[in-house]
XYZ file of C-alpha atoms in Angstrom:
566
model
C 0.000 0.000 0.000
C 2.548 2.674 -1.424
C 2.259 5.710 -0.025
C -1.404 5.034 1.116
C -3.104 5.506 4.424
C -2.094 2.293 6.160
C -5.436 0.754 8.853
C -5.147 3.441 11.854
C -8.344 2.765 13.996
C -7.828 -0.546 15.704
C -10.392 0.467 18.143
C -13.584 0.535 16.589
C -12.462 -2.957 14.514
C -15.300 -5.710 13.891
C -14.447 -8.554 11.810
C -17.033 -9.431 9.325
C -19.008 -12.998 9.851
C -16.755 -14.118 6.773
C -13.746 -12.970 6.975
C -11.138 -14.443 7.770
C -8.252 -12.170 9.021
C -5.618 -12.322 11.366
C -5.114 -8.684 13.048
C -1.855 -7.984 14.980
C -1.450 -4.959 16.843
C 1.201 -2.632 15.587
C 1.219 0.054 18.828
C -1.208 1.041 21.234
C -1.711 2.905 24.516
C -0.061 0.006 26.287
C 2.806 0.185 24.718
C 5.542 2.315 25.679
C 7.586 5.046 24.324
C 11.193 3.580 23.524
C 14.140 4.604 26.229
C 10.818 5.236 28.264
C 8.612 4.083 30.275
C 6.071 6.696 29.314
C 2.956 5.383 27.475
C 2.364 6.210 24.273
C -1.492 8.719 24.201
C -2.110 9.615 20.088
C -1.316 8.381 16.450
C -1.006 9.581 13.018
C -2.569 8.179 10.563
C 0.756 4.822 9.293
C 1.501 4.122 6.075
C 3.154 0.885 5.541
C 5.086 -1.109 2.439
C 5.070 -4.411 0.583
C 7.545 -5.866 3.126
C 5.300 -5.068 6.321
C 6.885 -2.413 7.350
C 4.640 0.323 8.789
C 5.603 3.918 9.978
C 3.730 6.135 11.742
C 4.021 9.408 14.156
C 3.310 8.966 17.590
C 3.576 10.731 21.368
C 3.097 10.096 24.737
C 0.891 12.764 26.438
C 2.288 15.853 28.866
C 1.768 17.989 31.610
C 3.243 19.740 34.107
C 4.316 16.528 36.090
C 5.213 14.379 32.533
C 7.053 17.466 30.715
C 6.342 18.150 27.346
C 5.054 15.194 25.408
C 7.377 12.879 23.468
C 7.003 12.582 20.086
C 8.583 10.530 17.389
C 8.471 9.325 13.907
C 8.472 5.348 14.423
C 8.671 2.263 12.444
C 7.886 -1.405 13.054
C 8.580 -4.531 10.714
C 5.146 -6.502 11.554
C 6.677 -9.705 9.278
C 8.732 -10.283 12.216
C 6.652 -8.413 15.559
C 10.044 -6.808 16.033
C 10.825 -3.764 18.716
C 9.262 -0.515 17.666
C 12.235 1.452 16.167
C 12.612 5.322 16.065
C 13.134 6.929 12.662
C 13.759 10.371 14.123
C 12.446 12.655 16.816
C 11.567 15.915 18.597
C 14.758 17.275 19.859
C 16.620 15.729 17.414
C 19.771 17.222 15.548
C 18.230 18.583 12.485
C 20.175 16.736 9.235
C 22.329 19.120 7.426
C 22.408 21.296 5.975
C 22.615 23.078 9.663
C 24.994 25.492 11.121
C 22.958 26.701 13.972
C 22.794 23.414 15.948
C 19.189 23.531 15.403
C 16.748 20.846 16.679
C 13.151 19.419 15.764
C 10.338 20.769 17.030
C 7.780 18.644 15.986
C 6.211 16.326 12.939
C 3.223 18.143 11.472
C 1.738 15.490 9.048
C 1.485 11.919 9.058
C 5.157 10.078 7.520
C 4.879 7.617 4.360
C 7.063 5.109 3.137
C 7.616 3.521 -0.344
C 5.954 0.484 -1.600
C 9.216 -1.025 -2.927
C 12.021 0.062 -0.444
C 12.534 1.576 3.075
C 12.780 4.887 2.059
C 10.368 7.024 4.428
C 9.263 10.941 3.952
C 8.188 12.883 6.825
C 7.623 16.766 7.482
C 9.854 18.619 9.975
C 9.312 21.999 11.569
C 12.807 23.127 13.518
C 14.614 25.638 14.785
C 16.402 28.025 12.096
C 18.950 25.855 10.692
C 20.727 27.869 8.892
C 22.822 31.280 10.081
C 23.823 34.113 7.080
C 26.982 35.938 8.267
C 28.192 39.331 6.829
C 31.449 38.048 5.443
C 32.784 41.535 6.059
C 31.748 42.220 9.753
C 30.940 38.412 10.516
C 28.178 39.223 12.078
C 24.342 37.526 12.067
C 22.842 38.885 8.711
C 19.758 36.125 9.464
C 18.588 33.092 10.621
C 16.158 31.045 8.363
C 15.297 27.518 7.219
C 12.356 26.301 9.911
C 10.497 23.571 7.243
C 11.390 20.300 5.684
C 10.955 17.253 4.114
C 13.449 14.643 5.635
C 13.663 11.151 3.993
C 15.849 8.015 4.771
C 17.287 6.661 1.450
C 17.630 2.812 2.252
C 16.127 3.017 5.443
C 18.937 4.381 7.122
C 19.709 7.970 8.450
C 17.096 10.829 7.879
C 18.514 13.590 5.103
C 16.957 16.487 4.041
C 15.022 16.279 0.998
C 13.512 19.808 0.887
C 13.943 23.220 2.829
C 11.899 26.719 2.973
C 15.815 28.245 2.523
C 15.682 31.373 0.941
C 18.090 32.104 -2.366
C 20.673 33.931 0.651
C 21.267 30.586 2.181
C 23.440 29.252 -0.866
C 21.536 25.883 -1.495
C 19.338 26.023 -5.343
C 18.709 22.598 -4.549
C 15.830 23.336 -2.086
C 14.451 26.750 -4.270
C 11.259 26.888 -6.382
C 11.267 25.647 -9.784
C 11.297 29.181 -12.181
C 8.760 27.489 -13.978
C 6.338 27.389 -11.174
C 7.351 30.847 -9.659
C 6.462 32.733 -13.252
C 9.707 32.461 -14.594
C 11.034 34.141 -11.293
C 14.508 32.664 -9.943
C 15.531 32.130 -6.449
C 12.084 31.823 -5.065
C 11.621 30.380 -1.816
C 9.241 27.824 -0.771
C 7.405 28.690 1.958
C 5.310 25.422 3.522
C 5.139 21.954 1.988
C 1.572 21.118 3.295
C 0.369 17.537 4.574
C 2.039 14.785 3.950
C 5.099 14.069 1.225
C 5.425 10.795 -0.704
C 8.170 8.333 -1.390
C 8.714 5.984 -4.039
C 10.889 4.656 -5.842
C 14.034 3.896 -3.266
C 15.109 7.596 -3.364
C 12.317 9.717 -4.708
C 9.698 12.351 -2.970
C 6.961 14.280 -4.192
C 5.269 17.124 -2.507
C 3.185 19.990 -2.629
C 4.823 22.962 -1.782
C 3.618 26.728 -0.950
C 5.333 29.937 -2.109
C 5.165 33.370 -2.679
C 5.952 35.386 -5.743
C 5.395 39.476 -5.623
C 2.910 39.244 -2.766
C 0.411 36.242 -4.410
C 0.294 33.042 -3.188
C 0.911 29.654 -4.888
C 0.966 26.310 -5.454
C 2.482 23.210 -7.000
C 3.545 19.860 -7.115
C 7.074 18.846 -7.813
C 9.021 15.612 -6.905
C 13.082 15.504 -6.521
C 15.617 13.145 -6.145
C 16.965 12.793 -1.941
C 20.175 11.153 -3.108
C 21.329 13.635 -4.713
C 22.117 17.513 -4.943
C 19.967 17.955 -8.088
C 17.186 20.769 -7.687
C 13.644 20.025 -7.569
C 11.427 19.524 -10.787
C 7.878 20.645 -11.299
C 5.084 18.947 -12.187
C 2.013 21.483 -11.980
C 1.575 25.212 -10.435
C -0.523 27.692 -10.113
C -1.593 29.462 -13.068
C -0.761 26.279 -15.248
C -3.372 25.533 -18.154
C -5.620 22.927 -17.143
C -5.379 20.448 -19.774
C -8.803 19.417 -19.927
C -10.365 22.682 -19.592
C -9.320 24.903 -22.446
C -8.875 28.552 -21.072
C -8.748 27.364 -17.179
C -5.814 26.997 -14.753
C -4.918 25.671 -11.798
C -6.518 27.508 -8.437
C -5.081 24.709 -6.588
C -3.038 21.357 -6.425
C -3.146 18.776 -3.668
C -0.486 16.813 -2.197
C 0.477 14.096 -4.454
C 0.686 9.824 -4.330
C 3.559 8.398 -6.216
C 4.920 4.879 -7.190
C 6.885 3.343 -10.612
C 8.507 6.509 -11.833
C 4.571 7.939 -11.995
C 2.835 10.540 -9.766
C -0.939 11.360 -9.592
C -2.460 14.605 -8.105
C -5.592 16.347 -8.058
C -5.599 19.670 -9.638
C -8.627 22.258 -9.036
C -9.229 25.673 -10.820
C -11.128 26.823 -7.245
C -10.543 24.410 -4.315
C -14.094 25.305 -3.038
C -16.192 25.648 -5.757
C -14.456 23.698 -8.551
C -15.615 23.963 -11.779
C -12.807 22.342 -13.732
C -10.143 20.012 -13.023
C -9.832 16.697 -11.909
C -7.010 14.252 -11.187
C -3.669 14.310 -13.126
C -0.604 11.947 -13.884
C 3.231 12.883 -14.039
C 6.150 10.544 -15.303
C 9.198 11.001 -13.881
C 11.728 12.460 -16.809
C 9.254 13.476 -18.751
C 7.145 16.824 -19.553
C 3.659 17.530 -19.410
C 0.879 15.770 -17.193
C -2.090 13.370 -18.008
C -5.975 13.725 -17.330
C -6.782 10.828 -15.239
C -10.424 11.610 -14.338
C -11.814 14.688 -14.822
C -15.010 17.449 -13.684
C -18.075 16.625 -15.548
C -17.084 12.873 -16.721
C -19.740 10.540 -16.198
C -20.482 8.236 -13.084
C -20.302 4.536 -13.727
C -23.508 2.642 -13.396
C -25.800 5.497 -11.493
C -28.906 7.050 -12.493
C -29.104 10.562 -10.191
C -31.900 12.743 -11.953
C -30.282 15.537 -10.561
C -26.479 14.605 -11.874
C -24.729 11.867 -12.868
C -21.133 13.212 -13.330
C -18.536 14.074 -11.129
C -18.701 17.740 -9.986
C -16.229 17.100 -7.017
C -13.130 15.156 -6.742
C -11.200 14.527 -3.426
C -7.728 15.441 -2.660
C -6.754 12.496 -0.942
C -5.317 9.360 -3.327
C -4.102 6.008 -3.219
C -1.791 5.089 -6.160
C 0.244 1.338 -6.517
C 1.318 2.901 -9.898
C -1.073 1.255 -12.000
C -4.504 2.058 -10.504
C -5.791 5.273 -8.489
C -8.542 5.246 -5.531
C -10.237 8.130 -4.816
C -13.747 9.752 -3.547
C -15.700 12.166 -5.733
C -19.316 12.989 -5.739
C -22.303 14.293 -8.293
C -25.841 15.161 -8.129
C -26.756 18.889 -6.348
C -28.580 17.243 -3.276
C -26.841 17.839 0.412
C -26.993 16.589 4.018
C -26.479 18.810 6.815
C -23.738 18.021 8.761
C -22.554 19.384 13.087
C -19.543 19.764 13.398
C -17.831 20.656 17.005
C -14.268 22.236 17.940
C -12.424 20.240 19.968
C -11.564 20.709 23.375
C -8.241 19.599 23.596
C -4.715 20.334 21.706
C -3.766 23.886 20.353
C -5.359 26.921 22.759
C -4.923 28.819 19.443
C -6.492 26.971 16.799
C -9.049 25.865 19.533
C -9.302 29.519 19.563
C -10.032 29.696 15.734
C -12.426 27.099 16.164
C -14.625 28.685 18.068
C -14.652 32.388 16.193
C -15.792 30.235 13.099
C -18.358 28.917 14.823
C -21.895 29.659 15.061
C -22.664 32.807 16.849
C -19.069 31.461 19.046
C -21.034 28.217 20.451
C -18.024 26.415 19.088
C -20.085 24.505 16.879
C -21.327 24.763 13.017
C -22.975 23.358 10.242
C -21.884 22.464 6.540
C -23.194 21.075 3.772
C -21.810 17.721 2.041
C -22.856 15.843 -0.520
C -25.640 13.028 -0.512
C -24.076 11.371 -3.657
C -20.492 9.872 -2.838
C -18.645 7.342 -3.892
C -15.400 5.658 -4.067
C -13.698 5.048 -7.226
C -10.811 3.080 -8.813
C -9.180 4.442 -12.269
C -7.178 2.099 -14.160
C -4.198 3.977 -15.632
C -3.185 1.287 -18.451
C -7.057 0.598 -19.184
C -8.997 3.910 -18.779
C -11.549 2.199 -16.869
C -13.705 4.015 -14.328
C -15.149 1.494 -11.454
C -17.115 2.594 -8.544
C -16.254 0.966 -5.696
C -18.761 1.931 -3.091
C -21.280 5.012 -2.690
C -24.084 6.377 -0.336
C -27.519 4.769 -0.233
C -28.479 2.310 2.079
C -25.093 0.860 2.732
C -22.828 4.375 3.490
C -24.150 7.781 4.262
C -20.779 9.614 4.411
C -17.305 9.150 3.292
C -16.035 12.475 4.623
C -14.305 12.907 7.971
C -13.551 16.274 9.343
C -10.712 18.108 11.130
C -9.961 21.898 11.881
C -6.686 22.287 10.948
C -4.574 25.361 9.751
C -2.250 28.125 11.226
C -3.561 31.012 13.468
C -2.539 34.018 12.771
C 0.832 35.054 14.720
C 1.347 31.487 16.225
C 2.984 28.457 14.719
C -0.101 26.266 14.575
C 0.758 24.002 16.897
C 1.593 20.434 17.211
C -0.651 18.986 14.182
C -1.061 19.793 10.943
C 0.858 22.855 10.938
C 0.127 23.925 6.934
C 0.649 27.427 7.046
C -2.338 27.867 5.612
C -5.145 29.816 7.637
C -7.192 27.425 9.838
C -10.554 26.338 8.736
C -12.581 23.210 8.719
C -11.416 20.382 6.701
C -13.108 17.124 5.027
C -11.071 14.220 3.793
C -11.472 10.716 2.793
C -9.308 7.880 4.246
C -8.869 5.571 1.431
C -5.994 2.791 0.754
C -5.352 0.873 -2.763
C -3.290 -1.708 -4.249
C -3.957 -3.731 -7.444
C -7.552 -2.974 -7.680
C -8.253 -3.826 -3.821
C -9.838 -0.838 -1.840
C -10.142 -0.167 1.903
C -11.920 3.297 2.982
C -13.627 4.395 6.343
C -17.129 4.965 6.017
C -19.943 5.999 8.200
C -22.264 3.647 7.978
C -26.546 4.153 7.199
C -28.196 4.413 10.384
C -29.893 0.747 10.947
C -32.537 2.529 13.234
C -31.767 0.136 16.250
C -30.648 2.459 18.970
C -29.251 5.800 16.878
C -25.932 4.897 16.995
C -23.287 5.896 14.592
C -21.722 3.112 12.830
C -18.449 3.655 10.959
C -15.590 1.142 10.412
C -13.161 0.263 7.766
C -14.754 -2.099 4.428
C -12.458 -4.089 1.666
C -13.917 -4.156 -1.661
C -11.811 -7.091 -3.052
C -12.130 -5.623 -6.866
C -15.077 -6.533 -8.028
C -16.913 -2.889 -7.631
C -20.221 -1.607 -6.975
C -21.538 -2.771 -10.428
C -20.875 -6.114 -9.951
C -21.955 -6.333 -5.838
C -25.515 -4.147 -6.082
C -28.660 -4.112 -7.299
C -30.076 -0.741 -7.505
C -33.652 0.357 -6.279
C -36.121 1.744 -8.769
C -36.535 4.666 -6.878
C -33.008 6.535 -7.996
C -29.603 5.969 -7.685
C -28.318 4.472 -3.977
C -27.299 1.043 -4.288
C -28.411 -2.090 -1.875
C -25.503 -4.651 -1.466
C -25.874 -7.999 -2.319
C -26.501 -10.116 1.078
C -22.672 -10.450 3.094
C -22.805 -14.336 2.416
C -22.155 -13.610 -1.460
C -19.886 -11.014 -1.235
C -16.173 -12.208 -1.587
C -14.713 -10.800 2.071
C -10.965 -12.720 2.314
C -7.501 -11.878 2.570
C -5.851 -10.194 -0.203
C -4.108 -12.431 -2.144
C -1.892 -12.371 -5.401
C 1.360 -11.095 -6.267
C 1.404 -6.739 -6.328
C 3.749 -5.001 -8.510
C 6.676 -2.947 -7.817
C 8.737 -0.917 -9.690
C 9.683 -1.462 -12.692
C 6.979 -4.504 -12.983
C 8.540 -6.805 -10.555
C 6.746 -9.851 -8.542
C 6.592 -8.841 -5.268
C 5.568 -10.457 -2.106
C 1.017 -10.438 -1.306
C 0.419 -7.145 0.518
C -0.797 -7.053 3.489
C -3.970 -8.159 4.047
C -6.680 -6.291 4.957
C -10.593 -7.016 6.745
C -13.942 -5.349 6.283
C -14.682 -4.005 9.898
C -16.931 -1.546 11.541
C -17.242 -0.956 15.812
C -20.405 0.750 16.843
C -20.196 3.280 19.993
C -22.409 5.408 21.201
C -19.800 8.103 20.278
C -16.412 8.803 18.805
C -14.010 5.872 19.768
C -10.454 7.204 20.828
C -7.568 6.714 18.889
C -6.061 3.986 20.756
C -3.928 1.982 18.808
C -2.183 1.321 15.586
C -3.530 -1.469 13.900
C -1.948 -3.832 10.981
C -2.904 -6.852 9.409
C 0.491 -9.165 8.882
C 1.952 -12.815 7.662
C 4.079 -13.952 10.309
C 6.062 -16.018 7.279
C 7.570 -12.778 5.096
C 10.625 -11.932 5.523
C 12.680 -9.373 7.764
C 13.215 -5.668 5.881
C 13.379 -3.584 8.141
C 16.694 -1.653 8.413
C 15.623 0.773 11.425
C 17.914 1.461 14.078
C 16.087 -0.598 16.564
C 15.571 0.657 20.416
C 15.296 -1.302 23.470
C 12.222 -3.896 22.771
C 9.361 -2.255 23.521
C 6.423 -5.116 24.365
C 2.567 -4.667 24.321
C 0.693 -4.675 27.747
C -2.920 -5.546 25.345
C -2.257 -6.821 22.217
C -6.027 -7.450 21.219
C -7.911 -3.953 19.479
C -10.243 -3.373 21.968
C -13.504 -1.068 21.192
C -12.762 2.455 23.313
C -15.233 5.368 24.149
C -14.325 8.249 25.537
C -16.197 7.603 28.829
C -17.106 4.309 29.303
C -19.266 5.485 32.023
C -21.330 7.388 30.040
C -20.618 6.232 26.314
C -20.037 2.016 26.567
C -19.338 0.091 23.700
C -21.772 -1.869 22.764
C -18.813 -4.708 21.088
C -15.616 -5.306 21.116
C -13.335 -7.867 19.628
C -10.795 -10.118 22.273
């Protein structure tokens, strides 16, 4: 699962009645934090690669008697259960280059790793790592350099990949492509939102932020981490749209990447799109591919208010040759509450709140009531639905308020230096044609609870698993005991078209609670029998107090589960 969001709610996990999966817990809140005997509290979203490796951000939880939390950028090889290894960490010497002994201050978006090799990607906020002297007076002209991408070519030490260094510093290799900066040279980036991706045993591509004569922009670009080569670009703000004669780009969203190929989606107005759609890159080579695009038709429905795609999801899962992603059609909405939280940032809790309604720190938005999630085929062309709202789903979208406050450094999460707002995304992973997304499930009427989980589709799609009412176009699915719910099986493809070892496999689940489960735990599914690849610098063995996923509420007292899985 290249690149791809990896299973991260073990609690909340149901197996279905036929399937028959082995889970194995990768971390939890027994576990504790290596050299440490402080328990580990929260959890990116992990990503993990063909070899069962998984990565993920983690940190144990402060206070005035604990100190500041720990946090970390881990790995663990689950084809072997070995110790939980540390890829690098807050506090940590910042990789070069560095003159100003400066040190991490924290890991803003989740880390990914390539498919095919142990190269990971993470973003790093720091100290200023880099000191300008006057070399007449030798004194401090500035300090600058406090963002990064940091990647460990064959799994060993973390090097810097990318930098916000200004032209000043001395290193082109970390400036703005001219070609995405309107022919401007020694443009700075400024932020390389969300998460990076790595592929192809030394590669990472990223979106990155700028700012040329007071506008801001955009782009994707990938570059090479083994080398001192600069970065290339791949799309930018204010580039044609090349399925929409006479539109441009508005927007670009962090990329997914694998085989020498990268896929992004590309908006001409990230709120209101009315062109774009999702777009392919090939490393060495010019120009970018329409994938899917705004207005093209939905497989198999029958919506009398719309039946093609009028909004496309930034999040992707790409194994090179196929792409999963959510999109959505038809004009009808549901009305969904949405609540700030109550703990983390005082700031961005802050911002929360002044969005809210009338400062009750809650408010409303509108989503669509057609969604689905889809599969392209890159080689084929084909366009399969995997799964949309109706009976089964009612939402796909998950929301966080994320962003930057003005005048603070948005915190410990996901630090974008963008302005903080509400944010939906789908969670969806991919890899040859099999799909796993989270999904709130159709209220069954039974006692009002939410259901939501995580569901396989082994391949086969909506068209082949439904039968569709006569009423319009949600779909009923065909009765659990005919629906093909196993382990993923098969050899997946690697670079360059190589055999590789089954992926992981993966279970249909859902937990119900009577409200939102805590993120307790990493979760994995893993063969004991594949071999050992992981090339972490191993801590002390760390060893699980509760290895089963357990179902969590926030307060049992008040909120119990009503399942759990032992």
């Amino acid at each position: 699962m290249a690149g791809a969001l990896a299973i991260g709610l073990a609690a909340g996990a149901l197996p279905a009645a036929a399937s028959p999966l082995t889970w194995e817990t990768v971390v939890n809140n027994g576990f504790a934090s290596p050299e440490s005997t402080r328990l580990f509290n929260s959890y990116s979203p992990p990503s993990v690669n063909d070899d069962a490796v998984v990565v993920f951000r983690a940190r144990t939880r402060g206070g005035q008697q604990a100190g500041e939390p720990i946090t970390f950028v881990f790995s663990r090889d689950m084809a072997t259960l070995g110790p939980v290894g540390v890829i690098v960490e807050r506090n940590q010497l910042v990789p070069q280059p560095n003159n100003t002994g400066a040190t991490f201050n924290e890991f803003p978006a989740f880390a990914r790793i390539d498919r095919s090799s142990l190269l990971a990607a993470t973003r790093g906020q720091s100290q200023p790592v880099w000191q300008v002297i006057d070399p007449t007076t030798g004194e401090t002209v500035t300090r600058v350099g406090t963002a990064g991408i940091y990647a460990t070519p064959g799994g060993g030490a973390a090097v810097t990949g990318m930098s916000n260094l200004p032209v000043i510093a001395g290193f082109p290799q970390f400036l703005v492509p001219s070609e995405a900066a309107g022919g401007a040279a020694g443009v700075r980036f400024d932020q390389f939102p969300r998460s990076p991706a790595a592929f192809d045993g030394g590669l990472i591509a990223f979106k990155g932020n700028s700012t040329v004569d007071g506008a801001g922009q955009t782009g994707v670009s990938y570059r090479d981490v083994t080398g001192t080569g600069a970065p290339v670009a791949v799309a930018w703000s204010g580039q044609a749209i090349p399925n929409a004669p006479g539109a441009v780009f508005g927007s670009t969203a962090p990329p997914s990447a694998a085989a020498g190929q990268i896929v992004f989606t590309g908006l001409d107005n990230e709120e209101a799109p009315t062109e774009g759609g999702i777009y392919l890159a090939r490393v060495g080579q010019p120009g970018i591919t329409t994938l899917v695009g705004i207005g093209e038709t939905v497989p198999g429905v029958t919506t009398p208010s719309g039946t093609t795609l009028n909004r496309i999801g930034e999040a992707l899962s790409f194994d090179g040759r196929r792409v999963a992603f959510w999109g959505a059609w038809g004009t009808e909405t549901r009305t969904v509450t949405l609540t700030c939280g109550s703990e983390g940032n005082a700031a961005v809790i802050a911002a929360c709140i002044a969005q809210s309604d009338g400062g009750s720190g809650t408010t409303t938005r509108e989503v669509p009531l057609h969604q689905g999630i889809f599969v392209k085929d890159v080689v084929t062309g084909e366009l399969t639905l995997v799964a949309e709202t109706g009976d089964a789903y009612q939402d796909f979208l998950f929301w966080t308020f994320s962003g930057r406050p003005p005048g603070t450094d948005g915190g410990e999460e996901e630090d974008e230096g963008e302005p903080p707002r509400w944010r939906a995304s789908a969670f969806i992973a991919q890899d040859a044609g099999r799909v796993a997304f989270k999904a709130l499930k159709t209220p069954d009427g039974d006692d009002g609870a939410s259901l939501f989980g995580l569901f396989l589709d082994l391949g086969e799609g909506v068209k082949q698993k439904t039968r569709r009412r006569s009423s319009g176009g949600s779909v009923r699915p065909v009765p659990r005991s005919r629906r093909r719910r196993q382990p993923l099986r098969g050899a997946g493809r690697g670079h360059g078209g190589n055999a590789r070892r089954p992926p992981l496999p993966w279970a249909s689940s859902a937990t119900r609670c009577r409200s939102r489960p805590s993120r307790s735990s990493v979760t994995a599914s893993a063969r004991a029998s594949l071999p050992s690849a992981s090339r972490w610098r191993a801590r002390r063995p760390v060893g699980p107090a509760c290895i089963s996923p357990v179902c969590r509420c926030p307060s049992p007292a008040r909120s119990p589960c009503s399942r759990s899985i032992s």
